[in-house]
Amino acid sequence: MEIGNKVYLNNIDQIDEKSHIKVRVLKIWNFVRNNKVCSIEMIIMDEEGTQYQARVFNQNFSRFRHLLKEDESYIVIKPNMAAVTNGFSYTGHKQTLTLDWKSILKKCDDFSGPVNGFMFVDFNSIIEQTCPKDTFFDVIGHIVSFRPLETSNPVPSKHYIKVTLSNLDSVHLKVTIFGSQAYQISEYLKNNPTVNFVVIVMQFLKLNIWNGLGEAKSHFEVTKLFINSDIYEINEFKNKLKCHDNFGITEKSITTLQSYSSSYTDDFKGNFPLKTICEITEPIKEMKFLLVASIVNIRQNLPWYIIPINVQDCTGTIGLTLFDREARRLLNISAYELKKIHDAAGDSDALFPMQLNVLKNRKFGFVVDITEYNVNNYNNIYTVLRVTEDMSIVCELESKIELMSIQSVSLNQVALESDDVVQPVQKDVISQTDESFTPSTVDKSTATSPCKISGDLKRNLQEIYDVDSGYDLSSTKAKRKSTAEETPLLIPKIEK
């Protein structure tokens, strides 16, 4: 078959029915939605080293699926083009190359371009955020420290390991690796404890901003990982590393840091008192406490670096604030990235993205902080310091709450003296859980003592006490002054 002239990806617009492109598949993965493979996704590279996205839709799987393999080279004839629509271009190009019903794919045995197509960026450019922000980049370095695998999230793809890499100039870069590759590097470090230094290449990383500094993180199934592999780039890095005496490579140079998981979850294991919402609606004093509640609403019209939420337990509803660092533990995406997606979709800045709705109706354990600001300004929108969906932690905290309720009922079985008065309880002003609910002010509730009592607790109290609504019936005591809202006196039941 006559394949016509060769065209490169930089001139893709000039391709015609008779010309062809020679490409190498650098990465291949499946795009899955609702447990169905919708497309085969690829990052390809031509002989000039230009990288491009490529795609095969499911209606053409039978023609191409058995041919396409990672690290293989192909001749492509009659490709089609499609627009990038997901708001993020893996390679910086606004189009993707597609293989459709008229495209022809043939194995190529004389591909003359690069093998891996690495495009390394300087660590300082990542830290200072001058590196590409809307495309992928690659890094190479040796591991100087790591934290053990974090597996608290019930979704395995969100398990991660954090490593710190050093380049040849001793600049350190923090990298977060998710999913199967996190397990891969964790297993390597565990199975090779005597290796003095581990050089890795991570291809197709994204910029991640943490506390104002740039870091790098892997991206779903796209990122490619090389650990001490026998490739030119890693071997060259090792040779240069050996020339730097200050690295002390004759001794083990990898430090194991404390697990984020252990230090993070320790805060849920008795360091702070456990409260229900009715106990903490009034900001009476500075304190940190534990709370178990479900997110019922996302409040609107507040800055993007926070996510204001309404949470609810069996005693009431209250507003909390999730800052970006904690929200990312749940969403696996930063506010910065979320806003870019939001803007690309043309949605209003006054509304939060639909992606936040995944938080609703889920139960979490919270470590919450009542600050001096809350007390001085009588502001009961508190800050979340820690959040977890770990079912073992949530269930343990719920068990403690049930025990506290039982003990509370038991204490109330003591007979009341005739002078004891049950103080009136004001109604909760934040009782709505509708999606459209917004407090009358953004930062402050007018509630004083919004303590709701669960149905079970009410039934328990009714079994213990008779309700006496007549203060004026006693012949031996002075009449009490009338109040704005009479509260019945509870009379202990006497066993017959």
PDB file of N, CA, C and O in Angstrom, residues 286-338:
ATOM      1  N   GLU A 286     -12.790  28.732  74.252  1.00  0.00           N
ATOM      2  CA  GLU A 286     -11.896  28.139  73.254  1.00  0.00           C
ATOM      3  C   GLU A 286     -11.688  26.662  73.572  1.00  0.00           C
ATOM      4  O   GLU A 286     -11.432  26.298  74.720  1.00  0.00           O
ATOM      5  N   MET A 287     -11.785  25.831  72.555  1.00  0.00           N
ATOM      6  CA  MET A 287     -11.560  24.401  72.757  1.00  0.00           C
ATOM      7  C   MET A 287     -11.495  23.692  71.416  1.00  0.00           C
ATOM      8  O   MET A 287     -11.939  24.202  70.395  1.00  0.00           O
ATOM      9  N   LYS A 288     -10.930  22.502  71.443  1.00  0.00           N
ATOM     10  CA  LYS A 288     -10.957  21.594  70.302  1.00  0.00           C
ATOM     11  C   LYS A 288     -11.761  20.380  70.738  1.00  0.00           C
ATOM     12  O   LYS A 288     -11.636  19.915  71.870  1.00  0.00           O
ATOM     13  N   PHE A 289     -12.573  19.849  69.838  1.00  0.00           N
ATOM     14  CA  PHE A 289     -13.430  18.726  70.210  1.00  0.00           C
ATOM     15  C   PHE A 289     -13.663  17.816  69.010  1.00  0.00           C
ATOM     16  O   PHE A 289     -13.403  18.184  67.856  1.00  0.00           O
ATOM     17  N   LEU A 290     -14.165  16.623  69.298  1.00  0.00           N
ATOM     18  CA  LEU A 290     -14.512  15.641  68.275  1.00  0.00           C
ATOM     19  C   LEU A 290     -16.004  15.706  68.011  1.00  0.00           C
ATOM     20  O   LEU A 290     -16.807  15.920  68.924  1.00  0.00           O
ATOM     21  N   LEU A 291     -16.384  15.479  66.758  1.00  0.00           N
ATOM     22  CA  LEU A 291     -17.781  15.520  66.359  1.00  0.00           C
ATOM     23  C   LEU A 291     -18.010  14.469  65.283  1.00  0.00           C
ATOM     24  O   LEU A 291     -17.181  14.298  64.384  1.00  0.00           O
ATOM     25  N   VAL A 292     -19.122  13.757  65.376  1.00  0.00           N
ATOM     26  CA  VAL A 292     -19.547  12.843  64.311  1.00  0.00           C
ATOM     27  C   VAL A 292     -20.824  13.401  63.712  1.00  0.00           C
ATOM     28  O   VAL A 292     -21.816  13.604  64.425  1.00  0.00           O
ATOM     29  N   ALA A 293     -20.813  13.679  62.417  1.00  0.00           N
ATOM     30  CA  ALA A 293     -21.982  14.288  61.783  1.00  0.00           C
ATOM     31  C   ALA A 293     -21.947  14.035  60.282  1.00  0.00           C
ATOM     32  O   ALA A 293     -20.901  13.690  59.717  1.00  0.00           O
ATOM     33  N   SER A 294     -23.091  14.221  59.648  1.00  0.00           N
ATOM     34  CA  SER A 294     -23.211  14.068  58.195  1.00  0.00           C
ATOM     35  C   SER A 294     -23.289  15.442  57.539  1.00  0.00           C
ATOM     36  O   SER A 294     -23.939  16.350  58.061  1.00  0.00           O
ATOM     37  N   ILE A 295     -22.624  15.584  56.410  1.00  0.00           N
ATOM     38  CA  ILE A 295     -22.710  16.828  55.640  1.00  0.00           C
ATOM     39  C   ILE A 295     -24.051  16.849  54.915  1.00  0.00           C
ATOM     40  O   ILE A 295     -24.364  15.937  54.150  1.00  0.00           O
ATOM     41  N   VAL A 296     -24.840  17.891  55.187  1.00  0.00           N
ATOM     42  CA  VAL A 296     -26.176  17.966  54.587  1.00  0.00           C
ATOM     43  C   VAL A 296     -26.306  19.090  53.576  1.00  0.00           C
ATOM     44  O   VAL A 296     -27.274  19.129  52.825  1.00  0.00           O
ATOM     45  N   ASN A 297     -25.343  20.014  53.559  1.00  0.00           N
ATOM     46  CA  ASN A 297     -25.490  21.135  52.630  1.00  0.00           C
ATOM     47  C   ASN A 297     -24.153  21.828  52.431  1.00  0.00           C
ATOM     48  O   ASN A 297     -23.296  21.832  53.310  1.00  0.00           O
ATOM     49  N   ILE A 298     -23.965  22.404  51.242  1.00  0.00           N
ATOM     50  CA  ILE A 298     -22.814  23.251  50.935  1.00  0.00           C
ATOM     51  C   ILE A 298     -23.332  24.675  50.831  1.00  0.00           C
ATOM     52  O   ILE A 298     -24.183  24.977  49.998  1.00  0.00           O
ATOM     53  N   ARG A 299     -22.837  25.580  51.671  1.00  0.00           N
ATOM     54  CA  ARG A 299     -23.283  26.962  51.614  1.00  0.00           C
ATOM     55  C   ARG A 299     -22.566  27.689  50.479  1.00  0.00           C
ATOM     56  O   ARG A 299     -21.455  27.346  50.105  1.00  0.00           O
ATOM     57  N   GLN A 300     -23.183  28.724  49.962  1.00  0.00           N
ATOM     58  CA  GLN A 300     -22.708  29.402  48.767  1.00  0.00           C
ATOM     59  C   GLN A 300     -22.073  30.754  49.075  1.00  0.00           C
ATOM     60  O   GLN A 300     -22.083  31.239  50.197  1.00  0.00           O
ATOM     61  N   ASN A 301     -21.512  31.372  48.013  1.00  0.00           N
ATOM     62  CA  ASN A 301     -21.058  32.770  48.045  1.00  0.00           C
ATOM     63  C   ASN A 301     -19.946  33.042  49.042  1.00  0.00           C
ATOM     64  O   ASN A 301     -19.913  34.095  49.683  1.00  0.00           O
ATOM     65  N   LEU A 302     -19.016  32.125  49.191  1.00  0.00           N
ATOM     66  CA  LEU A 302     -17.859  32.339  50.056  1.00  0.00           C
ATOM     67  C   LEU A 302     -16.591  32.058  49.261  1.00  0.00           C
ATOM     68  O   LEU A 302     -16.628  31.426  48.206  1.00  0.00           O
ATOM     69  N   PRO A 303     -15.410  32.508  49.742  1.00  0.00           N
ATOM     70  CA  PRO A 303     -14.174  32.379  48.947  1.00  0.00           C
ATOM     71  C   PRO A 303     -13.854  30.939  48.567  1.00  0.00           C
ATOM     72  O   PRO A 303     -14.220  29.992  49.274  1.00  0.00           O
ATOM     73  N   TRP A 304     -13.100  30.789  47.482  1.00  0.00           N
ATOM     74  CA  TRP A 304     -12.812  29.468  46.937  1.00  0.00           C
ATOM     75  C   TRP A 304     -11.825  28.674  47.781  1.00  0.00           C
ATOM     76  O   TRP A 304     -11.714  27.468  47.626  1.00  0.00           O
ATOM     77  N   TYR A 305     -11.068  29.321  48.640  1.00  0.00           N
ATOM     78  CA  TYR A 305     -10.097  28.544  49.401  1.00  0.00           C
ATOM     79  C   TYR A 305     -10.735  27.852  50.604  1.00  0.00           C
ATOM     80  O   TYR A 305     -10.066  27.160  51.353  1.00  0.00           O
ATOM     81  N   ILE A 306     -12.025  28.062  50.810  1.00  0.00           N
ATOM     82  CA  ILE A 306     -12.732  27.332  51.856  1.00  0.00           C
ATOM     83  C   ILE A 306     -13.972  26.692  51.278  1.00  0.00           C
ATOM     84  O   ILE A 306     -14.492  27.126  50.243  1.00  0.00           O
ATOM     85  N   ILE A 307     -14.448  25.659  51.949  1.00  0.00           N
ATOM     86  CA  ILE A 307     -15.716  25.037  51.598  1.00  0.00           C
ATOM     87  C   ILE A 307     -16.589  25.069  52.845  1.00  0.00           C
ATOM     88  O   ILE A 307     -16.354  24.317  53.791  1.00  0.00           O
ATOM     89  N   PRO A 308     -17.590  25.968  52.886  1.00  0.00           N
ATOM     90  CA  PRO A 308     -18.457  26.066  54.055  1.00  0.00           C
ATOM     91  C   PRO A 308     -19.560  25.018  53.985  1.00  0.00           C
ATOM     92  O   PRO A 308     -20.264  24.918  52.984  1.00  0.00           O
ATOM     93  N   ILE A 309     -19.718  24.251  55.027  1.00  0.00           N
ATOM     94  CA  ILE A 309     -20.658  23.134  55.017  1.00  0.00           C
ATOM     95  C   ILE A 309     -21.599  23.241  56.208  1.00  0.00           C
ATOM     96  O   ILE A 309     -21.276  23.840  57.234  1.00  0.00           O
ATOM     97  N   ASN A 310     -22.784  22.660  56.078  1.00  0.00           N
ATOM     98  CA  ASN A 310     -23.677  22.431  57.205  1.00  0.00           C
ATOM     99  C   ASN A 310     -23.628  20.948  57.529  1.00  0.00           C
ATOM    100  O   ASN A 310     -23.748  20.105  56.629  1.00  0.00           O
ATOM    101  N   VAL A 311     -23.429  20.634  58.798  1.00  0.00           N
ATOM    102  CA  VAL A 311     -23.388  19.238  59.226  1.00  0.00           C
ATOM    103  C   VAL A 311     -24.475  19.010  60.256  1.00  0.00           C
ATOM    104  O   VAL A 311     -24.905  19.930  60.952  1.00  0.00           O
ATOM    105  N   GLN A 312     -24.897  17.762  60.379  1.00  0.00           N
ATOM    106  CA  GLN A 312     -26.039  17.442  61.236  1.00  0.00           C
ATOM    107  C   GLN A 312     -25.811  16.124  61.947  1.00  0.00           C
ATOM    108  O   GLN A 312     -25.315  15.153  61.368  1.00  0.00           O
ATOM    109  N   ASP A 313     -26.175  16.104  63.245  1.00  0.00           N
ATOM    110  CA  ASP A 313     -26.273  14.842  63.968  1.00  0.00           C
ATOM    111  C   ASP A 313     -27.677  14.758  64.555  1.00  0.00           C
ATOM    112  O   ASP A 313     -28.563  15.535  64.184  1.00  0.00           O
ATOM    113  N   CYS A 314     -27.918  13.842  65.479  1.00  0.00           N
ATOM    114  CA  CYS A 314     -29.272  13.648  66.000  1.00  0.00           C
ATOM    115  C   CYS A 314     -29.693  14.759  66.948  1.00  0.00           C
ATOM    116  O   CYS A 314     -30.834  14.756  67.436  1.00  0.00           O
ATOM    117  N   THR A 315     -28.806  15.715  67.239  1.00  0.00           N
ATOM    118  CA  THR A 315     -29.164  16.788  68.163  1.00  0.00           C
ATOM    119  C   THR A 315     -29.266  18.148  67.498  1.00  0.00           C
ATOM    120  O   THR A 315     -29.661  19.114  68.141  1.00  0.00           O
ATOM    121  N   GLY A 316     -28.889  18.274  66.254  1.00  0.00           N
ATOM    122  CA  GLY A 316     -28.990  19.571  65.613  1.00  0.00           C
ATOM    123  C   GLY A 316     -28.137  19.709  64.368  1.00  0.00           C
ATOM    124  O   GLY A 316     -27.548  18.737  63.880  1.00  0.00           O
ATOM    125  N   THR A 317     -28.063  20.942  63.864  1.00  0.00           N
ATOM    126  CA  THR A 317     -27.311  21.280  62.657  1.00  0.00           C
ATOM    127  C   THR A 317     -26.453  22.496  62.941  1.00  0.00           C
ATOM    128  O   THR A 317     -26.882  23.403  63.662  1.00  0.00           O
ATOM    129  N   ILE A 318     -25.247  22.524  62.370  1.00  0.00           N
ATOM    130  CA  ILE A 318     -24.345  23.656  62.599  1.00  0.00           C
ATOM    131  C   ILE A 318     -23.468  23.851  61.370  1.00  0.00           C
ATOM    132  O   ILE A 318     -23.299  22.929  60.554  1.00  0.00           O
ATOM    133  N   GLY A 319     -22.919  25.049  61.236  1.00  0.00           N
ATOM    134  CA  GLY A 319     -22.028  25.343  60.122  1.00  0.00           C
ATOM    135  C   GLY A 319     -20.575  25.130  60.493  1.00  0.00           C
ATOM    136  O   GLY A 319     -20.135  25.500  61.582  1.00  0.00           O
ATOM    137  N   LEU A 320     -19.815  24.507  59.587  1.00  0.00           N
ATOM    138  CA  LEU A 320     -18.373  24.312  59.751  1.00  0.00           C
ATOM    139  C   LEU A 320     -17.674  24.807  58.489  1.00  0.00           C
ATOM    140  O   LEU A 320     -18.294  24.949  57.433  1.00  0.00           O
ATOM    141  N   THR A 321     -16.374  25.035  58.600  1.00  0.00           N
ATOM    142  CA  THR A 321     -15.577  25.479  57.455  1.00  0.00           C
ATOM    143  C   THR A 321     -14.465  24.483  57.183  1.00  0.00           C
ATOM    144  O   THR A 321     -13.641  24.214  58.055  1.00  0.00           O
ATOM    145  N   LEU A 322     -14.465  23.931  55.971  1.00  0.00           N
ATOM    146  CA  LEU A 322     -13.377  23.061  55.507  1.00  0.00           C
ATOM    147  C   LEU A 322     -12.407  23.910  54.705  1.00  0.00           C
ATOM    148  O   LEU A 322     -12.762  24.466  53.666  1.00  0.00           O
ATOM    149  N   PHE A 323     -11.161  24.030  55.163  1.00  0.00           N
ATOM    150  CA  PHE A 323     -10.156  24.707  54.366  1.00  0.00           C
ATOM    151  C   PHE A 323      -9.601  23.744  53.324  1.00  0.00           C
ATOM    152  O   PHE A 323      -9.792  22.524  53.395  1.00  0.00           O
ATOM    153  N   ASP A 324      -8.906  24.289  52.346  1.00  0.00           N
ATOM    154  CA  ASP A 324      -8.482  23.513  51.181  1.00  0.00           C
ATOM    155  C   ASP A 324      -7.683  22.269  51.552  1.00  0.00           C
ATOM    156  O   ASP A 324      -7.840  21.213  50.964  1.00  0.00           O
ATOM    157  N   ARG A 325      -6.829  22.389  52.581  1.00  0.00           N
ATOM    158  CA  ARG A 325      -5.971  21.254  52.923  1.00  0.00           C
ATOM    159  C   ARG A 325      -6.781  20.039  53.356  1.00  0.00           C
ATOM    160  O   ARG A 325      -6.396  18.901  53.077  1.00  0.00           O
ATOM    161  N   GLU A 326      -7.927  20.271  54.052  1.00  0.00           N
ATOM    162  CA  GLU A 326      -8.756  19.154  54.488  1.00  0.00           C
ATOM    163  C   GLU A 326      -9.721  18.725  53.389  1.00  0.00           C
ATOM    164  O   GLU A 326      -9.997  17.532  53.240  1.00  0.00           O
ATOM    165  N   ALA A 327     -10.211  19.683  52.632  1.00  0.00           N
ATOM    166  CA  ALA A 327     -11.125  19.331  51.539  1.00  0.00           C
ATOM    167  C   ALA A 327     -10.444  18.424  50.524  1.00  0.00           C
ATOM    168  O   ALA A 327     -11.063  17.523  49.962  1.00  0.00           O
ATOM    169  N   ARG A 328      -9.160  18.645  50.289  1.00  0.00           N
ATOM    170  CA  ARG A 328      -8.437  17.828  49.305  1.00  0.00           C
ATOM    171  C   ARG A 328      -8.314  16.374  49.737  1.00  0.00           C
ATOM    172  O   ARG A 328      -8.177  15.487  48.908  1.00  0.00           O
ATOM    173  N   ARG A 329      -8.357  16.112  51.049  1.00  0.00           N
ATOM    174  CA  ARG A 329      -8.341  14.725  51.516  1.00  0.00           C
ATOM    175  C   ARG A 329      -9.596  13.992  51.084  1.00  0.00           C
ATOM    176  O   ARG A 329      -9.576  12.772  50.897  1.00  0.00           O
ATOM    177  N   LEU A 330     -10.686  14.730  50.919  1.00  0.00           N
ATOM    178  CA  LEU A 330     -11.949  14.122  50.541  1.00  0.00           C
ATOM    179  C   LEU A 330     -12.182  14.148  49.038  1.00  0.00           C
ATOM    180  O   LEU A 330     -12.762  13.223  48.478  1.00  0.00           O
ATOM    181  N   LEU A 331     -11.732  15.208  48.370  1.00  0.00           N
ATOM    182  CA  LEU A 331     -12.034  15.410  46.953  1.00  0.00           C
ATOM    183  C   LEU A 331     -10.890  15.030  46.025  1.00  0.00           C
ATOM    184  O   LEU A 331     -11.079  14.884  44.820  1.00  0.00           O
ATOM    185  N   ASN A 332      -9.665  14.916  46.582  1.00  0.00           N
ATOM    186  CA  ASN A 332      -8.478  14.634  45.773  1.00  0.00           C
ATOM    187  C   ASN A 332      -8.281  15.674  44.666  1.00  0.00           C
ATOM    188  O   ASN A 332      -7.828  15.365  43.570  1.00  0.00           O
ATOM    189  N   ILE A 333      -8.667  16.909  44.979  1.00  0.00           N
ATOM    190  CA  ILE A 333      -8.465  18.003  44.034  1.00  0.00           C
ATOM    191  C   ILE A 333      -8.423  19.292  44.836  1.00  0.00           C
ATOM    192  O   ILE A 333      -9.116  19.427  45.843  1.00  0.00           O
ATOM    193  N   SER A 334      -7.588  20.212  44.428  1.00  0.00           N
ATOM    194  CA  SER A 334      -7.456  21.466  45.159  1.00  0.00           C
ATOM    195  C   SER A 334      -8.526  22.463  44.710  1.00  0.00           C
ATOM    196  O   SER A 334      -9.141  22.314  43.649  1.00  0.00           O
ATOM    197  N   ALA A 335      -8.736  23.496  45.533  1.00  0.00           N
ATOM    198  CA  ALA A 335      -9.681  24.545  45.164  1.00  0.00           C
ATOM    199  C   ALA A 335      -9.242  25.233  43.879  1.00  0.00           C
ATOM    200  O   ALA A 335     -10.062  25.603  43.037  1.00  0.00           O
ATOM    201  N   TYR A 336      -7.919  25.402  43.708  1.00  0.00           N
ATOM    202  CA  TYR A 336      -7.385  26.033  42.496  1.00  0.00           C
ATOM    203  C   TYR A 336      -7.787  25.236  41.248  1.00  0.00           C
ATOM    204  O   TYR A 336      -8.270  25.795  40.264  1.00  0.00           O
ATOM    205  N   GLU A 337      -7.612  23.922  41.312  1.00  0.00           N
ATOM    206  CA  GLU A 337      -7.947  23.084  40.160  1.00  0.00           C
ATOM    207  C   GLU A 337      -9.455  23.054  39.938  1.00  0.00           C
ATOM    208  O   GLU A 337      -9.936  23.070  38.800  1.00  0.00           O
ATOM    209  N   LEU A 338     -10.196  23.006  41.049  1.00  0.00           N
ATOM    210  CA  LEU A 338     -11.645  22.952  40.953  1.00  0.00           C
ATOM    211  C   LEU A 338     -12.200  24.228  40.318  1.00  0.00           C
ATOM    212  O   LEU A 338     -13.131  24.197  39.510  1.00  0.00           O
TER     213      LEU A 338
END
